[in-house]
Every structure is written in C-alpha cells, then in structure tokens.
CSV table of C-alpha atoms and ligand atoms in Angstrom, one decimal:
chain,number,residue,atom,x,y,z
A,1,UNK,CA,105.6,121.8,145.3
A,2,UNK,CA,106.7,118.9,147.6
A,3,UNK,CA,109.9,117.1,146.9
A,4,UNK,CA,110.4,114.8,144.0
A,5,UNK,CA,111.1,111.0,144.2
A,6,UNK,CA,114.5,110.3,142.6
A,7,UNK,CA,114.5,107.0,140.6
A,8,UNK,CA,118.0,106.5,139.1
A,9,UNK,CA,118.2,110.2,138.5
A,10,UNK,CA,114.7,110.6,137.1
A,11,UNK,CA,112.7,113.2,139.2
A,12,UNK,CA,109.1,112.1,139.7
A,13,UNK,CA,106.5,114.5,141.1
A,14,UNK,CA,103.6,112.4,142.4
A,15,UNK,CA,100.1,113.9,142.0
A,16,UNK,CA,101.4,117.2,140.7
A,17,UNK,CA,98.3,117.7,138.5
A,18,UNK,CA,94.9,117.7,140.2
A,19,UNK,CA,91.8,115.9,138.9
A,20,UNK,CA,90.3,119.0,137.3
A,21,UNK,CA,93.5,119.8,135.5
A,22,UNK,CA,93.9,116.1,134.5
A,23,UNK,CA,90.4,116.3,132.9
A,24,UNK,CA,91.3,119.6,131.1
A,25,UNK,CA,94.5,118.0,129.8
A,26,UNK,CA,92.6,114.9,128.6
A,27,UNK,CA,90.2,117.1,126.6
A,28,UNK,CA,93.2,119.0,125.1
A,29,UNK,CA,94.8,115.8,124.1
A,30,UNK,CA,91.5,114.6,122.6
A,31,UNK,CA,91.6,117.7,120.4
A,32,UNK,CA,95.2,117.0,119.4
A,33,UNK,CA,94.1,113.5,118.3
A,34,UNK,CA,91.2,114.9,116.3
A,35,UNK,CA,93.9,116.5,114.1
A,36,UNK,CA,96.6,113.9,114.5
A,37,UNK,CA,95.0,110.5,114.9
A,38,UNK,CA,96.6,107.8,117.1
A,39,UNK,CA,98.7,105.5,114.8
A,40,UNK,CA,100.5,102.3,115.5
A,41,UNK,CA,103.9,102.7,113.9
A,42,UNK,CA,106.2,100.0,112.6
A,43,UNK,CA,109.7,99.8,114.0
A,44,UNK,CA,112.6,100.0,111.5
A,45,UNK,CA,112.7,96.2,111.9
A,46,UNK,CA,109.1,95.9,110.8
A,47,UNK,CA,107.5,95.0,114.1
A,48,UNK,CA,104.2,96.8,114.9
A,49,UNK,CA,104.4,98.8,118.2
A,50,UNK,CA,101.6,98.1,120.6
A,51,UNK,CA,101.4,101.7,121.9
A,52,UNK,CA,99.3,104.1,119.7
A,53,UNK,CA,100.9,107.5,119.1
A,54,UNK,CA,99.8,111.0,118.2
A,55,UNK,CA,101.8,114.2,118.3
A,56,UNK,CA,101.9,118.0,118.3
A,57,UNK,CA,104.4,120.8,117.5
A,58,UNK,CA,106.7,121.9,114.8
A,59,UNK,CA,107.6,118.3,114.1
A,60,UNK,CA,106.7,115.1,115.9
A,61,UNK,CA,108.3,111.7,116.5
A,62,UNK,CA,107.3,108.9,114.2
A,63,UNK,CA,108.6,105.6,113.0
A,64,UNK,CA,108.3,103.4,109.9
A,65,UNK,CA,110.5,100.9,108.0
A,66,UNK,CA,112.9,103.8,107.1
A,67,UNK,CA,113.6,104.7,110.7
A,68,UNK,CA,112.8,106.6,113.9
A,69,UNK,CA,112.7,110.4,113.3
A,70,UNK,CA,111.0,113.7,113.9
A,71,UNK,CA,108.8,114.6,110.9
A,72,UNK,CA,107.3,118.0,110.1
A,73,UNK,CA,104.3,116.3,108.5
A,74,UNK,CA,102.1,113.5,109.5
A,75,UNK,CA,102.0,110.3,107.4
A,76,UNK,CA,98.9,111.7,105.7
A,77,UNK,CA,100.8,114.9,104.6
A,78,UNK,CA,99.2,117.3,107.1
A,79,UNK,CA,101.0,119.4,109.7
A,80,UNK,CA,100.8,118.5,113.4
A,81,UNK,CA,98.5,120.5,115.7
A,82,UNK,CA,99.9,123.0,118.2
A,83,UNK,CA,101.1,121.9,121.6
A,84,UNK,CA,98.2,122.7,124.0
A,85,UNK,CA,98.9,125.7,126.3
A,86,UNK,CA,98.2,123.7,129.5
A,87,UNK,CA,101.1,121.4,128.6
A,88,UNK,CA,103.4,124.4,128.0
A,89,UNK,CA,102.5,125.7,131.5
A,90,UNK,CA,103.5,122.4,133.1
A,91,UNK,CA,106.8,122.5,131.2
A,92,UNK,CA,107.5,126.1,132.4
A,93,UNK,CA,106.8,125.0,136.0
A,94,UNK,CA,109.0,121.9,136.1
A,95,UNK,CA,111.6,121.8,133.3
A,96,UNK,CA,114.0,124.3,134.8
A,97,UNK,CA,114.9,125.8,131.4
A,98,UNK,CA,113.9,129.1,129.8
A,99,UNK,CA,112.9,127.8,126.3
A,100,UNK,CA,109.7,126.1,125.4
A,101,UNK,CA,109.5,122.6,123.9
A,102,UNK,CA,108.9,122.3,120.2
A,103,UNK,CA,107.3,118.9,120.2
A,104,UNK,CA,104.9,116.7,122.1
A,105,UNK,CA,104.6,112.9,121.7
A,106,UNK,CA,101.3,111.5,122.9
A,107,UNK,CA,101.3,107.8,123.7
A,108,UNK,CA,98.1,105.8,124.3
A,109,UNK,CA,98.4,102.4,126.1
A,110,UNK,CA,95.4,100.1,125.9
A,111,UNK,CA,95.0,96.9,127.9
A,112,UNK,CA,98.0,94.7,127.5
A,113,UNK,CA,100.3,97.2,125.9
A,114,UNK,CA,103.9,97.9,127.0
A,115,UNK,CA,107.0,99.8,125.8
A,116,UNK,CA,110.3,97.9,125.8
A,117,UNK,CA,113.4,99.3,127.3
A,118,UNK,CA,115.0,102.0,125.2
A,119,UNK,CA,116.9,105.3,125.2
A,120,UNK,CA,115.5,108.6,123.8
A,121,UNK,CA,118.2,109.9,121.5
A,122,UNK,CA,116.5,111.1,118.3
A,123,UNK,CA,116.6,114.7,119.4
A,124,UNK,CA,119.3,117.0,118.0
A,125,UNK,CA,120.6,118.2,121.4
A,126,UNK,CA,120.3,115.7,124.2
A,127,UNK,CA,121.1,118.3,126.9
A,128,UNK,CA,117.5,119.6,126.9
A,129,UNK,CA,115.2,117.9,129.5
A,130,UNK,CA,112.2,115.8,128.7
A,131,UNK,CA,109.0,116.3,130.7
A,132,UNK,CA,106.4,113.4,130.9
A,133,UNK,CA,102.8,113.6,132.1
A,134,UNK,CA,100.8,110.5,133.0
A,135,UNK,CA,97.0,110.4,132.7
A,136,UNK,CA,94.6,107.5,133.3
A,137,UNK,CA,95.5,104.0,134.3
A,138,UNK,CA,98.6,103.2,136.4
A,139,UNK,CA,101.7,102.1,134.6
A,140,UNK,CA,104.8,100.2,135.9
A,141,UNK,CA,107.7,102.4,134.8
A,142,UNK,CA,111.3,101.0,134.8
A,143,UNK,CA,114.5,103.0,134.7
A,144,UNK,CA,118.0,101.7,134.3
A,145,UNK,CA,121.2,103.5,133.5
A,146,UNK,CA,123.2,104.6,130.5
A,147,UNK,CA,124.0,101.0,129.4
A,148,UNK,CA,121.6,98.3,128.3
A,149,UNK,CA,121.3,95.5,130.7
A,150,UNK,CA,122.3,97.4,133.8
A,151,UNK,CA,120.5,97.5,137.2
A,152,UNK,CA,116.9,98.9,137.0
A,153,UNK,CA,114.4,100.4,139.4
A,154,UNK,CA,110.6,100.4,139.0
A,155,UNK,CA,107.8,102.6,140.2
A,156,UNK,CA,104.1,102.8,139.5
A,157,UNK,CA,103.2,106.0,137.7
A,158,UNK,CA,99.7,107.2,138.4
A,159,UNK,CA,97.4,109.8,136.8
A,160,UNK,CA,98.6,113.3,137.5
A,161,UNK,CA,102.3,112.3,138.1
A,162,UNK,CA,105.0,114.3,136.2
A,163,UNK,CA,108.5,113.0,135.5
A,164,UNK,CA,111.4,115.2,134.6
A,165,UNK,CA,114.3,113.7,132.7
A,166,UNK,CA,117.4,115.9,132.9
A,167,UNK,CA,121.1,115.7,133.3
A,168,UNK,CA,122.6,112.2,133.4
A,169,UNK,CA,119.1,110.6,133.5
A,170,UNK,CA,118.3,112.0,130.1
A,171,UNK,CA,120.1,109.0,128.5
A,172,UNK,CA,119.0,106.3,130.9
A,173,UNK,CA,117.2,103.3,129.5
A,174,UNK,CA,113.5,103.2,130.4
A,175,UNK,CA,110.3,101.5,129.5
A,176,UNK,CA,106.7,100.6,130.6
A,177,UNK,CA,106.3,97.0,131.7
A,178,UNK,CA,102.5,96.9,132.1
A,179,UNK,CA,99.3,98.9,132.6
A,180,UNK,CA,96.9,98.2,135.5
A,181,UNK,CA,93.6,98.1,133.6
A,182,UNK,CA,90.7,99.8,135.4
A,183,UNK,CA,92.9,101.5,138.0
A,184,UNK,CA,91.7,105.0,137.0
A,185,UNK,CA,88.3,106.5,136.1
A,186,UNK,CA,89.8,109.5,134.3
A,187,UNK,CA,89.5,108.1,130.7
A,188,UNK,CA,85.9,107.0,130.0
A,189,UNK,CA,87.1,104.0,128.0
A,190,UNK,CA,90.1,103.3,130.2
A,191,UNK,CA,93.8,103.0,129.2
A,192,UNK,CA,96.6,105.4,129.8
A,193,UNK,CA,97.8,108.6,128.1
A,194,UNK,CA,101.3,109.8,128.4
A,195,UNK,CA,102.4,113.2,126.9
A,196,UNK,CA,106.2,113.9,126.6
A,197,UNK,CA,107.4,117.4,125.9
A,198,UNK,CA,110.8,117.8,124.3
A,199,UNK,CA,113.1,120.2,122.4
A,200,UNK,CA,113.7,118.2,119.2
A,201,UNK,CA,115.6,121.0,117.4
B,1,LIG,C1,113.7,108.5,131.2
B,1,LIG,N1,107.4,107.1,127.2
B,1,LIG,O1,107.8,108.3,124.8
B,1,LIG,S1,107.5,108.5,129.9
B,1,LIG,C2,108.8,107.8,125.3
B,1,LIG,O2,105.1,106.4,129.7
B,1,LIG,C3,108.6,107.1,126.6
B,1,LIG,O3,104.9,106.6,127.6
B,1,LIG,C4,107.1,106.4,128.4
B,1,LIG,O4,109.5,106.5,127.1
B,1,LIG,C5,105.6,106.5,128.6
B,1,LIG,O5,109.9,107.8,124.8
B,1,LIG,C6,107.8,106.9,129.5
B,1,LIG,C7,108.9,108.9,131.0
B,1,LIG,C8,110.2,109.1,130.3
B,1,LIG,C9,110.3,109.8,129.1
B,1,LIG,C10,111.5,110.0,128.6
B,1,LIG,C11,112.7,109.6,129.3
B,1,LIG,C12,111.3,108.6,131.0
B,1,LIG,C13,112.6,108.9,130.5
B,1,LIG,C14,114.0,109.9,128.8
B,1,LIG,C15,115.1,109.5,129.5
B,1,LIG,C16,114.9,108.7,130.7
B,2,LIG,FE1,111.3,107.0,126.0
C-alpha cells in the first residue's frame, strides 16, 4: 500500500480497490439490497433524508421519528443480511484492529443528494475505527474537527477510495456536499454507493 492522505486526521487511501474488485463489491452490495432494500429514513425532527440507506450485520443503523439507533431488525421485521466477505477483507487490511465489524451501513447517493455535517456517535464504544469504501460517482467529502462550525477541509472521494476514521478523527464532523453525476461508469444507472464498516456493540 502507498501512503494515505491525511485530511484533518482522516486517513484516505486513494484507489485502494481496483476496478474488478469494485465490480465484485457492487454485486455484493446489490445482493445486500435484495434482502434489505434502500430506504429513505426520516430524521427525529421529521425531515426526510435524501440519501437512501441499506444495511448488513447483527444490527444496522436506522432513523425515524423516535431517533437514530442501531436496530436488530429492519423496519419490515426481517433481520439484516450478513456483511459481505469482501468487505470484511478490506476491514482486516486497513482497520488496524483485530476484531471484525458487526455492522455495515450502505448509503446510496443519487443525483442532487448530499449528507449534512454530522458526527458519528451512535456506536456503544467510539474507540473502534470506522472504515468507509466509495463506489461509483465522485463525492465532495468535507471534514472538520470535534466542534461544530470549526475549520473544514474538503477532498473529492472517487470510486475505489477507502477512508479510515480512527483516533481523534473518529469524532470529527463530516459530510458529503455534492455528487458529480456521470463521473464514474461503475454503476450502470449512475450515482454513488458508500459502505461504512463499524463496531456498533
Ligand atoms: C469521518 N457517510 O454514513 S463516509 C456516514 O460518504 C457517513 O456516505 C459518508 O458519514 C458517505 O455516517 C462519509 C466517510 C466517513 C465515515 C465516518 C466518519 C468519515 C468519517 C466518522 C468520523 C469522521
Ligand atoms: Fe458519518
């Protein structure tokens, strides 16, 4: 592996995943979505999120009027599918920890979607890293610091890039400002997939 870019403490490995593996991961995530369809959740405040979300693992992240949480069952009462093995392999390569993740959130960004600045703090133990894998269209990713409203830095994430969020960066504010439609030919209908692996506890 070459060296990672450091963006406010977030380690970004550009082009870690080659095109063949990107296609295999896309197929694996399509199979996840056959069991756990992409849903547009409501925030606790009642706003519909523009990103569509699926998930895998023992529990998966979801949101509705009663709050953000990890749920063992999908809104339809079914369990979540297993985390694809190819994703576990990437975690084992880059996470730096000996235990496997127990959850995977899959985000789909269509044209015009974004994700506002936020912190990830719904996991029981925030000392475990988060690993993020980007597939499809380029996304403008922004990272700040531990406090809302601080200085931020931006970078375009492309298909095959992997980000590792560990240490102090684990609680940094971050978001996706926009998607560059048509910038990748990986997904036949376009858009961007992001898979995040975590230990939710
Ligand atoms: C920095 N997803 O699912 S991934 C999320 O591209 C999320 O879908 C974005 O933010 C996406 O919560 C960004 C990169 C990422 C993930 C977790 C982080 C960056 C992070 C946690 C702490 C700091
Ligand atoms: Fe996040």
